[in-house]
Amino acid sequence: MKEVLMESELSILKNTVKSFVIENVIPAEQSQKGYVKEMSEIEVTSIQQKAKEAGLNALGAKKDWGGAGLPLYARTIIYEEAAQHRLGFYHPAVDGFGAELPSLLENCSPRQIAEYVIPAVSQGKGCFIALWEEHEDNQIDNLTCHAVSNGDEWIINGHKSYIQKMDQSGFGIILVNCKKENDTQKPTIFILELNDSFEKKDTVLIDVQKNYNITFNDFRIKDNRRIGKVGEGANLMKEWLAESQILLSARCLGISIKALDYAQAYAKMRITRGKTLSEFPSIRTMIANGFVNLNAARLMVHDAANKIDNGKKDGIIAAQMAKLFATETAAKIIDDCLQIHGGAGFAGDLPIERWYKEIRLARLDLLKKETIIENIARSIKL
Amino acid sequence: MFNFMENEEQQKMIDEATEIMERYVFPNEKYMIPHRGLPAEILKPLQQIVKEKGIWAAHLPKEFGGMGNGFVSLGLLSEVIGQSPIGPYVFGSMAPDAGNGEILYHAATTEQKEKYLRPLANGDIRSCFGMTEPEVSGSDPRTLQGTAVMDGSEWVINAHKWFTTGAVGSAFCIAMVVTDPEAEPHCRTSLFIVETDNPGFEIVREVPVLGDHYPGGHCEVRFNECRISQENMLGKRGEGFKLAQLRLGPGRITHAMRWLGVARRSLNVMLHYSLNKKDGEKRLADSQTIQNFIADSEAEIQASRLLTLQAAWKMDQGFQARKEISIIKFYGAQVLNNVIDRAIQTLGTYGLTQNTPLEGLYREARAARIYDGADEVHRMVVAKQVLREFQKREVPHEPAAISK
Ligand SMILES: Cc1cc2nc3c(=O)[nH]c(=O)nc-3n(C[C@H](O)[C@H](O)[C@H](O)COP(=O)(O)OP(=O)(O)OC[C@H]3O[C@@H](n4cnc5c(N)ncnc54)[C@H](O)[C@@H]3O)c2cc1C
């Protein structure tokens, strides 16, 4: 059972996270010299320590695993705050709260929990997800990485791409299509260890995000690394997608707030043709529209989180709608904020330049618009 | 007279440039270094090939080694060479050197032309343009704060600039500073040629930025008690604003046509991918959503192209074409961003890897809505001009809709 929090408790939590970011995260970020692209491991460890002391770690992980067991809704509130700094969109509180673990790990055997999950939680490490492939990052049913049964093991061939945060993970999970003799392919999840014998190559997406591609050539994996039943993998991954979409959306709210703050402050200060930018209707419209969409996005994110927390059937589609709207909203707000700053928006002195790249990625990450729109159409039996 | 055909000479130029792009430019893109462009040992021989073909520095007259063609031809060539971020360097017409070359050609003295324009036009040196200051709005150059004051026979410049594109590695900077603070707002500034080895010229830093295609970075620079001789004033005193404008008109034609080259290339990447990538049983190209991307991109590219060529044609006829230039500046910049965005959307995350040119083009493209006048400023110019034209026409005030 996830913990149910009262509004008053949530409000305390929100303020705790806000203060944590202001007191610890932003100063750490600002203490780095020059153009900050990432935080040093020492800084991250020190922030993780402070977060632990403040009770802000392993937020979603079950209490039995050593986590805080917070429901998604509470986490949307936390991450909206934790994202409000330069690196915060993909590294909320510079990863100080530890990584989020997919709830599908609840399907792990007690041995798997003890061997992989609990150590990861205690070290503040996450679980990387090897799902998408180089030319397929939307349709789980079209993936090609596969495994053939061989006694008590499976032989995996194929590749996986765009794996995020592999360096900060204690272990990983992979989705492969399993085949036994003449059976049809059945999507199944396995646990990967960091030193498993797959080829690993890193790349950088849109100059901002380090990703990994991994390749399997006759890689043998024991059946006891399987999570859930053979054939259950796709559905489990869809649960993970929904959770991740909601958390990504919550972070979209965070950077949108921050971008609007920057936009407002600059518009009130910058003078052109004898007036502040904030006096020009074009600029006023950008900022005011941003507020409208931000509020709508927040309602959708909270709605989706509540639906998932309460096991509602339409939670999955609500999460997709929230993801679509929150990323599009943040993209527009960031684009406008960049425009309002002129040359200064194109420069990396402010975080807007980084968010402009990251939000382009986020629009594709965890299902792109076209896929979500089609899923919505199907969900209403169109 | 309406004629939408390239003439024989233009077609020959386009064909030759296309061949050079395909044989020499695209294959060398892999050697591009972020913020530094192509290494000289690769760039120089390529420039030589272009010079031998006679399609070098299309923006300049023949006496300075250029092509001496009109704006339409300049635009048509820019579209071809603009497809690659290194194209303009290989063809000797990159920003900001091209614009600086134009100012020098129009305003420099004979000595200045020999000393600065000739080597610049030949690609032996690079230059930069220092107008924008961090402290004041670049959209309103009447607010510039940097100054030049006469001291004996010298000017002493004190200024703080940024977005001085290409400053690292430049031989000189054309600086725009206030010389006559008491004059009318448009007559306060003058231009100066400042050699970058002047002890008073300091590159504070390369500003980190979204795009990385411009060699020499986008720099923050300072002029600290920078002393230069009287001979290095460029044009007349108080003409800074006017001369800077002179640089912008033709520059916007080449920018807009370069953007079309980039947009066309991005559309081609999208077309290639959608014809080859299957989404289940069907190709992406068979999906109506992708077809909409393709149709919208094609329509926008065509519209922007015709608008730009028409503006160029008007300039060839001797018109200023201010409204037309402003339209293509904001419309063309948006088309550029739209088309690249759709191409990335079609390729998915693969479009953000370094396996295609899209992500680099996407980052660089965002600046087009800011430099040489932000969208909002050009919209304002267009609207005011349209209102003025309407008022002049003295149309009878008929009701717009006739009710029965
Ligand atoms: C890649 C790049 C290269 C550049 N290269 C050079 C160079 O080589 N040399 C050089 O001198 N400069 C260069 N610039 C600077 C460029 O010319 C300025 O950024 C531009 O003029 C805008 O000025 P600003 O940045 O001060 O923005 P501001 O003038 O402060 O304007 C900020 C924003 O305010 C809004 N705004 C402005 N005016 C209005 C209005 N009237 N109505 C409504 N909204 C308005 C717009 O959204 C605008 O984007 C470069 C810029 C970039 C991005």
PDB file of C-alpha atoms and ligand atoms in Angstrom, chain A residues 266 270 272-273 277 280 282-283 286 339-344 346, chain B residues 96 129-133 136-140 162-165 218 364 367 370-374 376-377 380, ligand 1:
ATOM      1  CA  TYR A 266      13.525  40.187 -17.989  1.00  0.00           C
ATOM      2  CA  ARG A 270      14.665  45.257 -20.518  1.00  0.00           C
ATOM      3  CA  THR A 272      13.480  48.942 -25.983  1.00  0.00           C
ATOM      4  CA  ARG A 273      12.043  51.934 -27.827  1.00  0.00           C
ATOM      5  CA  LEU A 277       9.344  44.694 -22.991  1.00  0.00           C
ATOM      6  CA  PHE A 280       4.491  45.282 -25.582  1.00  0.00           C
ATOM      7  CA  SER A 282       3.352  40.548 -28.106  1.00  0.00           C
ATOM      8  CA  ILE A 283       5.377  39.904 -24.978  1.00  0.00           C
ATOM      9  CA  MET A 286       3.442  35.161 -24.542  1.00  0.00           C
ATOM     10  CA  GLN A 339      12.600  34.788 -27.686  1.00  0.00           C
ATOM     11  CA  ILE A 340      11.936  37.378 -24.982  1.00  0.00           C
ATOM     12  CA  HIS A 341      15.586  37.246 -23.992  1.00  0.00           C
ATOM     13  CA  GLY A 342      16.817  37.767 -27.562  1.00  0.00           C
ATOM     14  CA  GLY A 343      20.528  36.992 -27.835  1.00  0.00           C
ATOM     15  CA  ALA A 344      20.688  36.319 -24.093  1.00  0.00           C
ATOM     16  CA  PHE A 346      20.387  31.859 -27.211  1.00  0.00           C
TER      17      PHE A 346
ATOM     18  CA  PRO B  96      29.599  38.251 -40.841  1.00  0.00           C
ATOM     19  CA  PHE B 129      31.027  43.014 -36.434  1.00  0.00           C
ATOM     20  CA  GLY B 130      30.592  44.556 -32.993  1.00  0.00           C
ATOM     21  CA  MET B 131      27.289  46.310 -32.528  1.00  0.00           C
ATOM     22  CA  THR B 132      25.211  44.487 -29.916  1.00  0.00           C
ATOM     23  CA  GLU B 133      25.857  45.264 -26.254  1.00  0.00           C
ATOM     24  CA  VAL B 136      21.019  47.553 -23.901  1.00  0.00           C
ATOM     25  CA  SER B 137      18.461  46.272 -26.372  1.00  0.00           C
ATOM     26  CA  GLY B 138      20.030  45.266 -29.665  1.00  0.00           C
ATOM     27  CA  SER B 139      16.594  45.765 -31.228  1.00  0.00           C
ATOM     28  CA  ASP B 140      16.984  49.477 -30.596  1.00  0.00           C
ATOM     29  CA  TRP B 162      28.686  40.668 -27.131  1.00  0.00           C
ATOM     30  CA  PHE B 163      27.568  38.334 -29.853  1.00  0.00           C
ATOM     31  CA  THR B 164      30.536  39.568 -31.836  1.00  0.00           C
ATOM     32  CA  THR B 165      30.338  36.545 -34.102  1.00  0.00           C
ATOM     33  CA  HIS B 218      29.938  34.429 -30.477  1.00  0.00           C
ATOM     34  CA  GLU B 364      21.518  26.737 -35.025  1.00  0.00           C
ATOM     35  CA  ALA B 367      18.994  32.096 -33.728  1.00  0.00           C
ATOM     36  CA  ILE B 370      16.621  36.742 -33.222  1.00  0.00           C
ATOM     37  CA  TYR B 371      19.626  37.999 -35.199  1.00  0.00           C
ATOM     38  CA  ASP B 372      19.238  40.782 -37.760  1.00  0.00           C
ATOM     39  CA  GLY B 373      16.032  41.802 -36.069  1.00  0.00           C
ATOM     40  CA  ALA B 374      13.770  39.695 -33.836  1.00  0.00           C
ATOM     41  CA  GLU B 376       8.482  40.946 -33.212  1.00  0.00           C
ATOM     42  CA  VAL B 377      10.375  43.892 -34.665  1.00  0.00           C
ATOM     43  CA  MET B 380       5.921  45.616 -36.472  1.00  0.00           C
TER      44      MET B 380
HETATM   45  C1  LIG C   1      23.694  33.692 -33.381  1.00  0.00           C
HETATM   46  C2  LIG C   1      23.745  35.175 -33.231  1.00  0.00           C
HETATM   47  C3  LIG C   1      24.743  35.883 -33.872  1.00  0.00           C
HETATM   48  C4  LIG C   1      24.844  37.259 -33.725  1.00  0.00           C
HETATM   49  N1  LIG C   1      25.873  37.926 -34.322  1.00  0.00           N
HETATM   50  C5  LIG C   1      26.042  39.249 -34.082  1.00  0.00           C
HETATM   51  C6  LIG C   1      27.188  39.951 -34.567  1.00  0.00           C
HETATM   52  O1  LIG C   1      28.027  39.367 -35.246  1.00  0.00           O
HETATM   53  N2  LIG C   1      27.340  41.249 -34.248  1.00  0.00           N
HETATM   54  C7  LIG C   1      26.425  41.927 -33.488  1.00  0.00           C
HETATM   55  O2  LIG C   1      26.618  43.105 -33.246  1.00  0.00           O
HETATM   56  N3  LIG C   1      25.324  41.297 -33.012  1.00  0.00           N
HETATM   57  C8  LIG C   1      25.123  39.973 -33.276  1.00  0.00           C
HETATM   58  N4  LIG C   1      24.031  39.307 -32.748  1.00  0.00           N
HETATM   59  C9  LIG C   1      23.128  40.021 -31.856  1.00  0.00           C
HETATM   60  C10 LIG C   1      21.781  40.290 -32.449  1.00  0.00           C
HETATM   61  O3  LIG C   1      21.868  41.237 -33.444  1.00  0.00           O
HETATM   62  C11 LIG C   1      20.841  40.710 -31.312  1.00  0.00           C
HETATM   63  O4  LIG C   1      20.660  39.600 -30.500  1.00  0.00           O
HETATM   64  C12 LIG C   1      19.524  41.224 -31.792  1.00  0.00           C
HETATM   65  O5  LIG C   1      19.682  42.458 -32.415  1.00  0.00           O
HETATM   66  C13 LIG C   1      18.534  41.395 -30.637  1.00  0.00           C
HETATM   67  O6  LIG C   1      19.076  42.205 -29.645  1.00  0.00           O
HETATM   68  P1  LIG C   1      19.113  41.730 -28.122  1.00  0.00           P
HETATM   69  O7  LIG C   1      19.708  40.392 -28.083  1.00  0.00           O
HETATM   70  O8  LIG C   1      19.753  42.791 -27.335  1.00  0.00           O
HETATM   71  O9  LIG C   1      17.596  41.557 -27.719  1.00  0.00           O
HETATM   72  P2  LIG C   1      16.604  42.717 -27.256  1.00  0.00           P
HETATM   73  O10 LIG C   1      16.669  43.861 -28.166  1.00  0.00           O
HETATM   74  O11 LIG C   1      16.799  42.944 -25.826  1.00  0.00           O
HETATM   75  O12 LIG C   1      15.217  42.033 -27.517  1.00  0.00           O
HETATM   76  C14 LIG C   1      14.831  40.893 -26.795  1.00  0.00           C
HETATM   77  C15 LIG C   1      13.497  40.434 -27.282  1.00  0.00           C
HETATM   78  O13 LIG C   1      12.538  41.444 -27.018  1.00  0.00           O
HETATM   79  C16 LIG C   1      11.500  41.387 -27.952  1.00  0.00           C
HETATM   80  N5  LIG C   1      11.344  42.690 -28.597  1.00  0.00           N
HETATM   81  C17 LIG C   1      12.301  43.551 -28.967  1.00  0.00           C
HETATM   82  N6  LIG C   1      11.752  44.652 -29.548  1.00  0.00           N
HETATM   83  C18 LIG C   1      10.429  44.463 -29.543  1.00  0.00           C
HETATM   84  C19 LIG C   1       9.319  45.226 -30.005  1.00  0.00           C
HETATM   85  N7  LIG C   1       9.480  46.399 -30.568  1.00  0.00           N
HETATM   86  N8  LIG C   1       8.078  44.719 -29.839  1.00  0.00           N
HETATM   87  C20 LIG C   1       7.892  43.511 -29.253  1.00  0.00           C
HETATM   88  N9  LIG C   1       8.909  42.751 -28.796  1.00  0.00           N
HETATM   89  C21 LIG C   1      10.153  43.221 -28.939  1.00  0.00           C
HETATM   90  C22 LIG C   1      11.873  40.316 -28.945  1.00  0.00           C
HETATM   91  O14 LIG C   1      11.224  39.125 -28.602  1.00  0.00           O
HETATM   92  C23 LIG C   1      13.357  40.187 -28.749  1.00  0.00           C
HETATM   93  O15 LIG C   1      13.822  38.918 -29.114  1.00  0.00           O
HETATM   94  C24 LIG C   1      23.904  37.935 -32.923  1.00  0.00           C
HETATM   95  C25 LIG C   1      22.895  37.213 -32.292  1.00  0.00           C
HETATM   96  C26 LIG C   1      22.807  35.848 -32.430  1.00  0.00           C
HETATM   97  C27 LIG C   1      21.711  35.122 -31.714  1.00  0.00           C
END
